Short mmCIF file of C-alpha atoms in Angstrom, two decimals:
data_model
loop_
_atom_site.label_atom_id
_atom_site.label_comp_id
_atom_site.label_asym_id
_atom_site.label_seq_id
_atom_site.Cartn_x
_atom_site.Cartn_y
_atom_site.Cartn_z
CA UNK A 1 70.91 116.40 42.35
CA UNK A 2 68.85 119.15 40.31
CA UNK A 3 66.80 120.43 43.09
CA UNK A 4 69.41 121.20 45.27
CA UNK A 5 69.90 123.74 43.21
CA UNK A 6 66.80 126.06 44.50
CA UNK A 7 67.81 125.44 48.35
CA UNK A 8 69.50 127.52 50.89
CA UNK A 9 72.95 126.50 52.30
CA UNK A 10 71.31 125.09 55.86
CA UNK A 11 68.94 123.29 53.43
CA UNK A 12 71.50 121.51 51.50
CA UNK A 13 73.06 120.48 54.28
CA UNK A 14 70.28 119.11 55.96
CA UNK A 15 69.78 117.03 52.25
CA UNK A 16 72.67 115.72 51.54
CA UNK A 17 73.03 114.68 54.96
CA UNK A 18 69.85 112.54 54.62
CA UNK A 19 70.46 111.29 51.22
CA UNK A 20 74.09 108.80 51.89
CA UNK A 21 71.59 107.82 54.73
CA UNK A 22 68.46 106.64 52.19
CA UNK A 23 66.21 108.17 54.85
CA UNK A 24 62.98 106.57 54.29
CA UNK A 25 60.09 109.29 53.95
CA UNK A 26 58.20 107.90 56.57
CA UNK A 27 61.00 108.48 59.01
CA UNK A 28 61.66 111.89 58.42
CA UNK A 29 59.32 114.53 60.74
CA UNK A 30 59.68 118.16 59.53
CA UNK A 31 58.27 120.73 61.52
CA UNK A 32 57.63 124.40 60.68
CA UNK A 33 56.08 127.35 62.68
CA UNK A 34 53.19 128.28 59.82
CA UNK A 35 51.01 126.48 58.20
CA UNK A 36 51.84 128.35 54.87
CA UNK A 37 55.22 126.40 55.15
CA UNK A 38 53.54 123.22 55.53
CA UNK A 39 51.98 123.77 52.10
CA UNK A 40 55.62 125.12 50.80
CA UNK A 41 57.56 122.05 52.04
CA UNK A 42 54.91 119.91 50.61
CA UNK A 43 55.04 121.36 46.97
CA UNK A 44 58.43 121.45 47.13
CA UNK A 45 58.76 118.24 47.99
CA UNK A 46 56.69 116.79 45.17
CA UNK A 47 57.68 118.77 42.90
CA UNK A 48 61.29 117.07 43.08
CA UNK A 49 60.43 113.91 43.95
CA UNK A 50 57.61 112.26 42.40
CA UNK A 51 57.85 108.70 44.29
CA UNK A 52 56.98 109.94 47.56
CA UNK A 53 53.57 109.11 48.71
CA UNK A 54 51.52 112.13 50.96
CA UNK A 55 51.04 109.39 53.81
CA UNK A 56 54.35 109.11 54.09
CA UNK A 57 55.04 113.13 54.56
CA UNK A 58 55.35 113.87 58.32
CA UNK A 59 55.14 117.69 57.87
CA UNK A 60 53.91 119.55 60.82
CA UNK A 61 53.68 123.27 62.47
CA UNK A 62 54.87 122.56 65.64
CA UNK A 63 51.50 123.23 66.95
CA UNK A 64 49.73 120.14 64.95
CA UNK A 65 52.02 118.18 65.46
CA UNK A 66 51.62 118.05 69.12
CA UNK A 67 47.74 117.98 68.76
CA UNK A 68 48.26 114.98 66.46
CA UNK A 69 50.65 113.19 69.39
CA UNK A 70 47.61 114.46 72.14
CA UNK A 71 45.06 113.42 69.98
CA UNK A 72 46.23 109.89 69.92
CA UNK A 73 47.17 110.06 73.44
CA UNK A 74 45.18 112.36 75.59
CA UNK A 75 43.92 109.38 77.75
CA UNK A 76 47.14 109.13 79.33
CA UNK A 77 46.69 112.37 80.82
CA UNK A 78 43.40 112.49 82.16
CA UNK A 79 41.51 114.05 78.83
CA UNK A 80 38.69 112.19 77.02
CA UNK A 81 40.20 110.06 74.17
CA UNK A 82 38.15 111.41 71.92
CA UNK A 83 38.93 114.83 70.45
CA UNK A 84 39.24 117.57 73.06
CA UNK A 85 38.89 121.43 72.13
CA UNK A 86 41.27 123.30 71.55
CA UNK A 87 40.56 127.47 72.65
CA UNK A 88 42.07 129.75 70.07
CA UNK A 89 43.11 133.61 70.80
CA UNK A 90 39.51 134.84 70.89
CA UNK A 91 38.14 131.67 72.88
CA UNK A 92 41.18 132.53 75.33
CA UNK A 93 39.76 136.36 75.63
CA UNK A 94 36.44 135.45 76.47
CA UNK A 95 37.23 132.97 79.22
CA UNK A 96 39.42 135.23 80.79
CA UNK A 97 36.37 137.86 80.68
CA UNK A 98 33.68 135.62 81.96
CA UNK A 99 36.63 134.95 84.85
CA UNK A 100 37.21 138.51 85.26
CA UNK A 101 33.71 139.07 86.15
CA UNK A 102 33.34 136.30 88.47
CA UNK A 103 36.23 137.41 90.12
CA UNK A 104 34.94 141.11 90.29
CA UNK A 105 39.04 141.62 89.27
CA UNK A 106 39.49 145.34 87.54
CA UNK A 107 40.96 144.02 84.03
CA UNK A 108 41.51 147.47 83.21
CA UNK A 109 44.36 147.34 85.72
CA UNK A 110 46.57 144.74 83.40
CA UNK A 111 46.69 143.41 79.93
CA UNK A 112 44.44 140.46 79.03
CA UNK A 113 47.52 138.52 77.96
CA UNK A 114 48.66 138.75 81.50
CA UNK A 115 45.37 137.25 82.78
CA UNK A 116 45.53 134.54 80.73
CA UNK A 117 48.58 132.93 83.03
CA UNK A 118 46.28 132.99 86.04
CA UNK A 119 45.29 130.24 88.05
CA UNK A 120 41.39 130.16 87.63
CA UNK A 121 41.97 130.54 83.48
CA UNK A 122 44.46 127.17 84.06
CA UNK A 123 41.62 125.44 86.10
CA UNK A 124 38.64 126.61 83.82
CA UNK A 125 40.37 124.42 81.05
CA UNK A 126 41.15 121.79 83.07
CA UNK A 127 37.61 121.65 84.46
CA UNK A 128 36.86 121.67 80.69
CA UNK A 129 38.97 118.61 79.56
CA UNK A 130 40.30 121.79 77.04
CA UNK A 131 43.37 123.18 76.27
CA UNK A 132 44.82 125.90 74.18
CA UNK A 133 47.73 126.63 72.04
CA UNK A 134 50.60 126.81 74.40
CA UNK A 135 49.04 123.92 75.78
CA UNK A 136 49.69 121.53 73.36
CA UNK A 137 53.30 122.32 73.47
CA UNK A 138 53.52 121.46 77.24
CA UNK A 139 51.43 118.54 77.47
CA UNK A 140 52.76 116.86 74.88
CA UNK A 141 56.39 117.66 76.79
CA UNK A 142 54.28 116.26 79.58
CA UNK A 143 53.51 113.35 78.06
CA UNK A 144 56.81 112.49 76.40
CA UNK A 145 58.55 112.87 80.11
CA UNK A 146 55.85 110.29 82.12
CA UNK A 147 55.34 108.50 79.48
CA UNK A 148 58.55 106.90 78.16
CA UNK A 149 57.35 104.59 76.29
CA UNK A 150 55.32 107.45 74.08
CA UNK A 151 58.42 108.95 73.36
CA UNK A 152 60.08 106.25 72.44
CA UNK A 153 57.21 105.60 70.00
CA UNK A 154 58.11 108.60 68.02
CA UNK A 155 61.80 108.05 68.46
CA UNK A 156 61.72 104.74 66.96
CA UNK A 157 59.72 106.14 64.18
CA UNK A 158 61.53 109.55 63.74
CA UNK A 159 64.67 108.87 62.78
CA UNK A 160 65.25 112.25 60.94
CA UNK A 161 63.74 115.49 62.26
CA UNK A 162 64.05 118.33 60.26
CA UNK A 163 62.79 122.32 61.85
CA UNK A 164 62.13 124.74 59.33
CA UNK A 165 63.55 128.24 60.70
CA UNK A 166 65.28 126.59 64.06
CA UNK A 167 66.92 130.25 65.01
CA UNK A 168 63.01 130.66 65.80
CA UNK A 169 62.28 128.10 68.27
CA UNK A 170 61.92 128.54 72.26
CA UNK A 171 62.68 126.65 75.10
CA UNK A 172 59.14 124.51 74.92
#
């Protein structure tokens, strides 16, 4: 086993904890927080092991990989089953401005990221069919918890899950 060699001590362990198991590629999920790990794990990845095929690589930010669950799933909780949009940062910003000034609300009272929580910004992406980042986290928590049979979906095919940097994750 050559390419342990280049892995950190949590990394080994989650390795040679697959391998007694022949994990089957497409059974494994591995989820990062950037997308520059993505594109790590990947080259790694084929750089050691030449057999595996890229459909069967799972490898996700935990971002995509709930937009990939929505995407296929949306319908189930009231969004359009075909894509829905997705507000980044700056897309955030300007909806809480053009709220702001329907509102008549002083902004220069409180940060913009404390804004963003409110109500009408919640409702304006509902109204929408849109959500944002922290979104996807939720609804696809959402849509695991009414939706058993979802879940189970993933379980069945997710045997293995593997996070890249776990110290780093949150409650969501």
């Amino acid at each position: 086993m050559d390419y342990l060699r280049d892995l950190n001590p949590q990394q080994k362990q989650a390795v040679l904890e697959l391998h007694p198991r022949q994990a089957q590629p497409q059974n494994i999920l591995i989820l990062t927080f950037a997308k520059k790990a993505i594109k790590e794990i990947k080259k790694r990845i084929f750089d050691q092991v030449a057999s595996v095929a890229k459909k069967d690589l799972h490898i996700y930010n935990f971002h995509s990989f709930c937009f990939h669950v929505l995407s296929q799933h949306s319908y189930l909780l009231g969004f359009p089953a075909s894509k829905f949009p997705v507000y980044a940062r700056h897309e955030q910003e300007e909806v809480v401005r053009k709220i702001v000034r329907q509102i008549n609300y002083n902004h220069e009272q409180k940060e913009i990221n404390t804004i963003i929580s409110c109500i009408e910004y919640q409702e304006y992406l509902q109204a929408n069919k849109a959500l944002d980042f922290n979104d996807l986290l939720i609804y696809t928590i959402r849509l695991f918890r009414q939706h058993p049979s979802v879940r189970e979906e993933y379980q069945r095919q997710f045997t293995h899950i593997l996070l890249d940097e776990f110290q780093d994750i949150n409650a969501t």
